PDB file of C-alpha atoms in Angstrom:
ATOM      1  CA  ALA Q   1      14.287   2.604   9.982  1.00  0.00           C
ATOM      2  CA  GLN Q   2      13.084   1.518   6.590  1.00  0.00           C
ATOM      3  CA  SER Q   3      12.271   3.367   3.406  1.00  0.00           C
ATOM      4  CA  VAL Q   4      11.737   2.805  -0.279  1.00  0.00           C
ATOM      5  CA  THR Q   5      12.674   4.920  -3.283  1.00  0.00           C
ATOM      6  CA  GLN Q   6      11.131   4.356  -6.682  1.00  0.00           C
ATOM      7  CA  LEU Q   7      12.968   6.083  -9.507  1.00  0.00           C
ATOM      8  CA  GLY Q   8      10.645   7.477 -12.146  1.00  0.00           C
ATOM      9  CA  SER Q   9       7.083   8.410 -11.341  1.00  0.00           C
ATOM     10  CA  HIS Q  10       6.089   7.650 -14.943  1.00  0.00           C
ATOM     11  CA  VAL Q  11       7.521   5.047 -17.302  1.00  0.00           C
ATOM     12  CA  SER Q  12       6.359   4.573 -20.870  1.00  0.00           C
ATOM     13  CA  VAL Q  13       7.184   1.540 -22.993  1.00  0.00           C
ATOM     14  CA  SER Q  14       5.962   0.135 -26.277  1.00  0.00           C
ATOM     15  CA  GLU Q  15       3.952  -3.051 -26.343  1.00  0.00           C
ATOM     16  CA  GLY Q  16       6.372  -5.978 -26.513  1.00  0.00           C
ATOM     17  CA  ALA Q  17       9.262  -4.032 -25.034  1.00  0.00           C
ATOM     18  CA  LEU Q  18      11.083  -4.746 -21.788  1.00  0.00           C
ATOM     19  CA  VAL Q  19       9.578  -3.320 -18.635  1.00  0.00           C
ATOM     20  CA  LEU Q  20      11.995  -2.176 -15.919  1.00  0.00           C
ATOM     21  CA  LEU Q  21      10.690  -0.438 -12.808  1.00  0.00           C
ATOM     22  CA  ARG Q  22      13.289   0.548 -10.266  1.00  0.00           C
ATOM     23  CA  CYS Q  23      13.128   0.200  -6.510  1.00  0.00           C
ATOM     24  CA  ASN Q  24      15.820   0.828  -3.930  1.00  0.00           C
ATOM     25  CA  TYR Q  25      15.315   0.261  -0.251  1.00  0.00           C
ATOM     26  CA  SER Q  26      16.868   1.203   3.018  1.00  0.00           C
ATOM     27  CA  SER Q  27      16.570  -1.129   5.981  1.00  0.00           C
ATOM     28  CA  SER Q  28      18.429  -1.628   9.231  1.00  0.00           C
ATOM     29  CA  VAL Q  29      17.201  -5.214   9.435  1.00  0.00           C
ATOM     30  CA  PRO Q  30      16.910  -7.976   6.833  1.00  0.00           C
ATOM     31  CA  PRO Q  31      14.064  -6.736   4.684  1.00  0.00           C
ATOM     32  CA  TYR Q  32      10.993  -8.319   3.245  1.00  0.00           C
ATOM     33  CA  LEU Q  33      10.251  -6.723  -0.121  1.00  0.00           C
ATOM     34  CA  PHE Q  34       7.091  -6.524  -2.153  1.00  0.00           C
ATOM     35  CA  TRP Q  35       5.692  -5.194  -5.387  1.00  0.00           C
ATOM     36  CA  TYR Q  36       2.029  -4.272  -5.513  1.00  0.00           C
ATOM     37  CA  VAL Q  37       0.034  -3.245  -8.572  1.00  0.00           C
ATOM     38  CA  GLN Q  38      -2.953  -0.924  -8.706  1.00  0.00           C
ATOM     39  CA  TYR Q  39      -5.084  -1.082 -11.828  1.00  0.00           C
ATOM     40  CA  PRO Q  40      -7.356   1.875 -12.548  1.00  0.00           C
ATOM     41  CA  ASN Q  41     -10.232   2.102 -10.084  1.00  0.00           C
ATOM     42  CA  GLN Q  42      -9.121  -1.005  -8.221  1.00  0.00           C
ATOM     43  CA  GLY Q  43      -7.412  -1.743  -4.933  1.00  0.00           C
ATOM     44  CA  LEU Q  44      -3.766  -2.680  -4.658  1.00  0.00           C
ATOM     45  CA  GLN Q  45      -2.915  -6.329  -5.153  1.00  0.00           C
ATOM     46  CA  LEU Q  46       0.244  -8.279  -4.525  1.00  0.00           C
ATOM     47  CA  LEU Q  47       2.400  -8.898  -7.584  1.00  0.00           C
ATOM     48  CA  LEU Q  48       5.305 -10.673  -5.901  1.00  0.00           C
ATOM     49  CA  LYS Q  49       7.312 -10.787  -2.690  1.00  0.00           C
ATOM     50  CA  TYR Q  50      10.815 -11.541  -1.427  1.00  0.00           C
ATOM     51  CA  THR Q  51      10.997 -13.166   2.004  1.00  0.00           C
ATOM     52  CA  SER Q  52      14.635 -14.322   2.204  1.00  0.00           C
ATOM     53  CA  ALA Q  53      14.309 -17.404   0.050  1.00  0.00           C
ATOM     54  CA  ALA Q  54      15.387 -17.268  -3.613  1.00  0.00           C
ATOM     55  CA  THR Q  55      16.726 -13.885  -4.669  1.00  0.00           C
ATOM     56  CA  LEU Q  56      14.959 -14.053  -8.037  1.00  0.00           C
ATOM     57  CA  VAL Q  57      11.254 -13.928  -7.398  1.00  0.00           C
ATOM     58  CA  LYS Q  58       8.582 -14.681  -9.956  1.00  0.00           C
ATOM     59  CA  GLY Q  59       5.162 -13.151  -9.687  1.00  0.00           C
ATOM     60  CA  ILE Q  60       1.896 -13.022 -11.521  1.00  0.00           C
ATOM     61  CA  ASN Q  61       1.451 -11.935 -15.142  1.00  0.00           C
ATOM     62  CA  GLY Q  62       5.054 -12.687 -16.123  1.00  0.00           C
ATOM     63  CA  PHE Q  63       6.680 -10.188 -13.769  1.00  0.00           C
ATOM     64  CA  GLU Q  64       9.800 -10.973 -11.768  1.00  0.00           C
ATOM     65  CA  ALA Q  65      12.138  -9.116  -9.451  1.00  0.00           C
ATOM     66  CA  GLU Q  66      15.642  -9.741  -8.208  1.00  0.00           C
ATOM     67  CA  PHE Q  67      16.805  -8.938  -4.698  1.00  0.00           C
ATOM     68  CA  LYS Q  68      20.338  -7.520  -4.789  1.00  0.00           C
ATOM     69  CA  LYS Q  69      21.607  -6.879  -1.296  1.00  0.00           C
ATOM     70  CA  SER Q  70      24.846  -5.257  -2.451  1.00  0.00           C
ATOM     71  CA  GLU Q  71      22.849  -2.697  -4.441  1.00  0.00           C
ATOM     72  CA  THR Q  72      19.926  -2.509  -1.985  1.00  0.00           C
ATOM     73  CA  SER Q  73      17.664  -2.926  -4.978  1.00  0.00           C
ATOM     74  CA  PHE Q  74      14.563  -4.881  -5.898  1.00  0.00           C
ATOM     75  CA  HIS Q  75      13.825  -3.880  -9.485  1.00  0.00           C
ATOM     76  CA  LEU Q  76      10.741  -5.220 -11.248  1.00  0.00           C
ATOM     77  CA  THR Q  77      11.024  -6.551 -14.786  1.00  0.00           C
ATOM     78  CA  LYS Q  78       8.926  -8.132 -17.490  1.00  0.00           C
ATOM     79  CA  PRO Q  79      10.448  -9.222 -20.804  1.00  0.00           C
ATOM     80  CA  SER Q  80       7.545  -8.150 -22.978  1.00  0.00           C
ATOM     81  CA  ALA Q  81       4.998  -5.499 -22.044  1.00  0.00           C
ATOM     82  CA  HIS Q  82       1.319  -5.991 -22.716  1.00  0.00           C
ATOM     83  CA  MET Q  83      -1.330  -3.313 -22.928  1.00  0.00           C
ATOM     84  CA  SER Q  84      -2.996  -4.815 -19.863  1.00  0.00           C
ATOM     85  CA  ASP Q  85       0.121  -4.056 -17.794  1.00  0.00           C
ATOM     86  CA  ALA Q  86      -0.740  -0.355 -17.733  1.00  0.00           C
ATOM     87  CA  ALA Q  87      -1.168   0.409 -14.048  1.00  0.00           C
ATOM     88  CA  GLU Q  88       0.581   1.964 -11.083  1.00  0.00           C
ATOM     89  CA  TYR Q  89       3.231  -0.133  -9.375  1.00  0.00           C
ATOM     90  CA  PHE Q  90       4.328   0.246  -5.761  1.00  0.00           C
ATOM     91  CA  CYS Q  91       7.397  -1.189  -4.105  1.00  0.00           C
ATOM     92  CA  ALA Q  92       7.199  -1.840  -0.356  1.00  0.00           C
ATOM     93  CA  VAL Q  93       9.492  -2.982   2.444  1.00  0.00           C
ATOM     94  CA  SER Q  94       8.704  -4.476   5.805  1.00  0.00           C
ATOM     95  CA  ALA Q  95      10.539  -5.922   8.743  1.00  0.00           C
ATOM     96  CA  SER Q  96       9.909  -9.517   9.720  1.00  0.00           C
ATOM     97  CA  ASN Q  97       7.151  -8.655  12.173  1.00  0.00           C
ATOM     98  CA  PHE Q  98       5.072  -7.078   9.382  1.00  0.00           C
ATOM     99  CA  ASN Q  99       3.883  -4.381  11.763  1.00  0.00           C
ATOM    100  CA  LYS Q 100       4.458  -1.690   9.203  1.00  0.00           C
ATOM    101  CA  PHE Q 101       4.924  -1.655   5.472  1.00  0.00           C
ATOM    102  CA  TYR Q 102       6.730   1.287   3.892  1.00  0.00           C
ATOM    103  CA  PHE Q 103       5.634   2.031   0.356  1.00  0.00           C
ATOM    104  CA  GLY Q 104       7.367   3.954  -2.393  1.00  0.00           C
ATOM    105  CA  SER Q 105       5.681   6.810  -4.191  1.00  0.00           C
ATOM    106  CA  GLY Q 106       4.662   4.576  -7.078  1.00  0.00           C
ATOM    107  CA  THR Q 107       5.489   4.337 -10.786  1.00  0.00           C
ATOM    108  CA  LYS Q 108       2.787   4.688 -13.399  1.00  0.00           C
ATOM    109  CA  LEU Q 109       3.437   2.400 -16.337  1.00  0.00           C
ATOM    110  CA  ASN Q 110       2.067   3.426 -19.705  1.00  0.00           C
ATOM    111  CA  VAL Q 111       2.135   0.895 -22.544  1.00  0.00           C
ATOM    112  CA  LYS Q 112       1.977   2.285 -26.052  1.00  0.00           C
ATOM    113  CA  PRO Q 113       0.547   0.233 -28.914  1.00  0.00           C
TER     114      PRO Q 113
ATOM    115  CA  GLY H   1     -16.682 -11.285   3.279  1.00  0.00           C
ATOM    116  CA  ALA H   2     -14.769 -12.168   0.167  1.00  0.00           C
ATOM    117  CA  GLY H   3     -12.584  -9.088   0.264  1.00  0.00           C
ATOM    118  CA  VAL H   4     -11.831  -5.960   2.260  1.00  0.00           C
ATOM    119  CA  SER H   5     -14.802  -3.645   2.145  1.00  0.00           C
ATOM    120  CA  GLN H   6     -14.577   0.091   2.723  1.00  0.00           C
ATOM    121  CA  SER H   7     -17.310   2.667   3.042  1.00  0.00           C
ATOM    122  CA  PRO H   8     -18.150   5.199   1.906  1.00  0.00           C
ATOM    123  CA  SER H   9     -16.363   4.921  -1.410  1.00  0.00           C
ATOM    124  CA  ASN H  10     -16.622   8.679  -1.827  1.00  0.00           C
ATOM    125  CA  LYS H  11     -17.160  11.378   0.761  1.00  0.00           C
ATOM    126  CA  VAL H  12     -17.373  15.096   0.188  1.00  0.00           C
ATOM    127  CA  THR H  13     -17.473  17.224   3.300  1.00  0.00           C
ATOM    128  CA  GLU H  14     -17.040  20.806   4.370  1.00  0.00           C
ATOM    129  CA  LYS H  15     -13.999  22.030   6.209  1.00  0.00           C
ATOM    130  CA  GLY H  16     -14.468  21.664   9.949  1.00  0.00           C
ATOM    131  CA  LYS H  17     -16.859  18.718   9.815  1.00  0.00           C
ATOM    132  CA  ASP H  18     -16.096  15.304  11.279  1.00  0.00           C
ATOM    133  CA  VAL H  19     -15.985  12.210   9.096  1.00  0.00           C
ATOM    134  CA  GLU H  20     -15.959   8.491   9.778  1.00  0.00           C
ATOM    135  CA  LEU H  21     -14.509   5.955   7.394  1.00  0.00           C
ATOM    136  CA  ARG H  22     -15.260   2.284   7.839  1.00  0.00           C
ATOM    137  CA  CYS H  23     -13.259  -0.815   7.019  1.00  0.00           C
ATOM    138  CA  ASP H  24     -14.559  -4.362   7.101  1.00  0.00           C
ATOM    139  CA  PRO H  25     -11.580  -6.731   6.755  1.00  0.00           C
ATOM    140  CA  ILE H  26     -11.488 -10.242   5.417  1.00  0.00           C
ATOM    141  CA  SER H  27     -13.020 -12.617   7.926  1.00  0.00           C
ATOM    142  CA  GLY H  28     -10.401 -14.123  10.209  1.00  0.00           C
ATOM    143  CA  HIS H  29      -7.713 -11.567   9.436  1.00  0.00           C
ATOM    144  CA  THR H  30      -6.279 -10.327  12.705  1.00  0.00           C
ATOM    145  CA  ALA H  31      -4.056  -7.563  11.339  1.00  0.00           C
ATOM    146  CA  LEU H  32      -5.550  -4.366   9.931  1.00  0.00           C
ATOM    147  CA  TYR H  33      -3.790  -1.343   8.483  1.00  0.00           C
ATOM    148  CA  TRP H  34      -4.854   2.154   7.458  1.00  0.00           C
ATOM    149  CA  TYR H  35      -2.945   4.079   4.824  1.00  0.00           C
ATOM    150  CA  ARG H  36      -3.474   7.429   3.158  1.00  0.00           C
ATOM    151  CA  GLN H  37      -2.787   7.960  -0.543  1.00  0.00           C
ATOM    152  CA  SER H  38      -2.493  11.548  -1.612  1.00  0.00           C
ATOM    153  CA  LEU H  39      -2.274  12.693  -5.211  1.00  0.00           C
ATOM    154  CA  GLY H  40       1.216  12.101  -6.574  1.00  0.00           C
ATOM    155  CA  GLN H  41       2.458  10.559  -3.373  1.00  0.00           C
ATOM    156  CA  GLY H  42       2.928   7.062  -2.116  1.00  0.00           C
ATOM    157  CA  LEU H  43       1.031   5.319   0.592  1.00  0.00           C
ATOM    158  CA  GLU H  44       1.430   6.972   3.977  1.00  0.00           C
ATOM    159  CA  PHE H  45       1.142   4.634   6.951  1.00  0.00           C
ATOM    160  CA  LEU H  46      -1.420   5.765   9.501  1.00  0.00           C
ATOM    161  CA  ILE H  47      -2.069   2.990  12.005  1.00  0.00           C
ATOM    162  CA  TYR H  48      -1.829  -0.752  12.516  1.00  0.00           C
ATOM    163  CA  PHE H  49      -4.092  -3.031  14.571  1.00  0.00           C
ATOM    164  CA  GLN H  50      -3.364  -6.512  15.784  1.00  0.00           C
ATOM    165  CA  GLY H  51      -6.712  -7.730  17.043  1.00  0.00           C
ATOM    166  CA  ASN H  52      -8.330  -4.798  18.822  1.00  0.00           C
ATOM    167  CA  SER H  53      -5.134  -3.203  19.984  1.00  0.00           C
ATOM    168  CA  ALA H  54      -3.095  -0.657  18.092  1.00  0.00           C
ATOM    169  CA  PRO H  55       0.564  -1.177  18.952  1.00  0.00           C
ATOM    170  CA  ASP H  56       1.626   1.403  16.399  1.00  0.00           C
ATOM    171  CA  LYS H  57      -0.189   4.733  16.089  1.00  0.00           C
ATOM    172  CA  SER H  58       2.907   6.601  15.003  1.00  0.00           C
ATOM    173  CA  GLY H  59       1.559   7.463  11.583  1.00  0.00           C
ATOM    174  CA  LEU H  60      -1.509   9.394  12.658  1.00  0.00           C
ATOM    175  CA  PRO H  61      -0.770  12.930  11.382  1.00  0.00           C
ATOM    176  CA  SER H  62      -2.425  14.838  14.208  1.00  0.00           C
ATOM    177  CA  ASP H  63      -4.702  14.412  17.214  1.00  0.00           C
ATOM    178  CA  ARG H  64      -7.664  15.091  14.918  1.00  0.00           C
ATOM    179  CA  PHE H  65      -7.171  11.545  13.621  1.00  0.00           C
ATOM    180  CA  SER H  66      -8.235   8.516  15.622  1.00  0.00           C
ATOM    181  CA  ALA H  67      -9.083   4.922  14.877  1.00  0.00           C
ATOM    182  CA  GLU H  68     -10.634   2.037  16.680  1.00  0.00           C
ATOM    183  CA  ARG H  69     -11.315  -1.573  16.017  1.00  0.00           C
ATOM    184  CA  THR H  70     -13.990  -3.564  17.763  1.00  0.00           C
ATOM    185  CA  GLY H  71     -14.486  -7.296  18.030  1.00  0.00           C
ATOM    186  CA  GLY H  72     -11.259  -7.857  16.167  1.00  0.00           C
ATOM    187  CA  SER H  73     -13.085  -7.037  12.973  1.00  0.00           C
ATOM    188  CA  VAL H  74     -14.525  -3.739  11.751  1.00  0.00           C
ATOM    189  CA  SER H  75     -12.393  -0.620  12.087  1.00  0.00           C
ATOM    190  CA  THR H  76     -13.393   3.013  11.966  1.00  0.00           C
ATOM    191  CA  LEU H  77     -11.063   5.882  11.129  1.00  0.00           C
ATOM    192  CA  THR H  78     -12.367   9.206  12.408  1.00  0.00           C
ATOM    193  CA  ILE H  79     -11.132  12.595  11.305  1.00  0.00           C
ATOM    194  CA  GLN H  80     -12.339  15.502  13.400  1.00  0.00           C
ATOM    195  CA  ARG H  81     -12.547  19.092  12.218  1.00  0.00           C
ATOM    196  CA  THR H  82     -11.474  18.159   8.714  1.00  0.00           C
ATOM    197  CA  GLN H  83      -9.036  20.353   6.818  1.00  0.00           C
ATOM    198  CA  GLN H  84      -8.458  20.620   3.081  1.00  0.00           C
ATOM    199  CA  GLU H  85      -5.106  18.876   3.409  1.00  0.00           C
ATOM    200  CA  ASP H  86      -6.985  15.803   4.668  1.00  0.00           C
ATOM    201  CA  SER H  87      -8.310  15.257   1.148  1.00  0.00           C
ATOM    202  CA  ALA H  88      -6.937  11.912  -0.021  1.00  0.00           C
ATOM    203  CA  VAL H  89      -7.836   8.301  -0.601  1.00  0.00           C
ATOM    204  CA  TYR H  90      -7.867   6.366   2.639  1.00  0.00           C
ATOM    205  CA  LEU H  91      -6.939   2.738   2.143  1.00  0.00           C
ATOM    206  CA  CYS H  92      -7.559  -0.138   4.488  1.00  0.00           C
ATOM    207  CA  ALA H  93      -5.748  -3.452   4.280  1.00  0.00           C
ATOM    208  CA  SER H  94      -5.928  -6.643   6.257  1.00  0.00           C
ATOM    209  CA  SER H  95      -3.624  -9.589   6.722  1.00  0.00           C
ATOM    210  CA  PRO H  96      -3.931 -12.986   8.385  1.00  0.00           C
ATOM    211  CA  GLY H  97      -1.551 -11.673  11.053  1.00  0.00           C
ATOM    212  CA  THR H  98       2.056 -12.023  12.022  1.00  0.00           C
ATOM    213  CA  GLY H  99       1.527 -15.672  12.885  1.00  0.00           C
ATOM    214  CA  PHE H 100       1.064 -16.272   9.193  1.00  0.00           C
ATOM    215  CA  VAL H 101       4.258 -15.215   7.565  1.00  0.00           C
ATOM    216  CA  THR H 102       2.880 -14.437   4.147  1.00  0.00           C
ATOM    217  CA  GLY H 103       3.434 -10.733   4.407  1.00  0.00           C
ATOM    218  CA  GLU H 104       0.635 -10.127   1.956  1.00  0.00           C
ATOM    219  CA  LEU H 105      -1.709  -7.226   2.501  1.00  0.00           C
ATOM    220  CA  PHE H 106      -5.209  -7.402   1.082  1.00  0.00           C
ATOM    221  CA  PHE H 107      -6.438  -3.940   0.211  1.00  0.00           C
ATOM    222  CA  GLY H 108      -9.884  -2.454  -0.092  1.00  0.00           C
ATOM    223  CA  GLU H 109     -10.698  -0.062  -2.903  1.00  0.00           C
ATOM    224  CA  GLY H 110     -10.416   2.930  -0.630  1.00  0.00           C
ATOM    225  CA  SER H 111     -12.528   5.821   0.560  1.00  0.00           C
ATOM    226  CA  ARG H 112     -11.946   9.014  -1.381  1.00  0.00           C
ATOM    227  CA  LEU H 113     -12.321  12.008   0.921  1.00  0.00           C
ATOM    228  CA  THR H 114     -12.714  15.515  -0.467  1.00  0.00           C
ATOM    229  CA  VAL H 115     -12.752  18.427   1.952  1.00  0.00           C
ATOM    230  CA  LEU H 116     -14.135  21.630   0.477  1.00  0.00           C
TER     231      LEU H 116
END
């Protein structure tokens, strides 16, 4: 079975500050891990993904995430927040057959000027 | 089409009525997924199609929910005898399929269902 836990339903940072969104997963098989972003009134779009290659994954808009098997974590970071980063972020896990993706409950990121 | 298209974008219905939600995936995508997004909750898996077949229906919450896909393209999610707890945003996503190991889901903007 697979599941995802996102700590913090709301995170608020100042513009220019570090963004850290936490994701922990549970998987009985080697996982594939994803971060999706949902901007207001838009559909979800892929931010980045881990598919067993490099453990540090770079995505769009300056975001990156590191797969840490020992911690079962896949936290999302960005060195410097921008106002345009305000959105809801979802972590997801899937097995290799991609039959089902399990999503976390989401973290809403607020960026203060 | 260029992206995943869902209709209607908004649906308000009365308790007990049936509703149909439509998803038109990206052309050529063989995998199609339905999710439900309720206020304050994550995405709840409903059903997955590979072509026209649905190998995994485990997420459908009750027998009032059903889905079909025809011609390996358009999918319809039907909710019979709607209840207030069915109010949510229903999201459809498509993917090139398991033969393409990208793992990326392409989402539509969703159908917001409100049951009065």
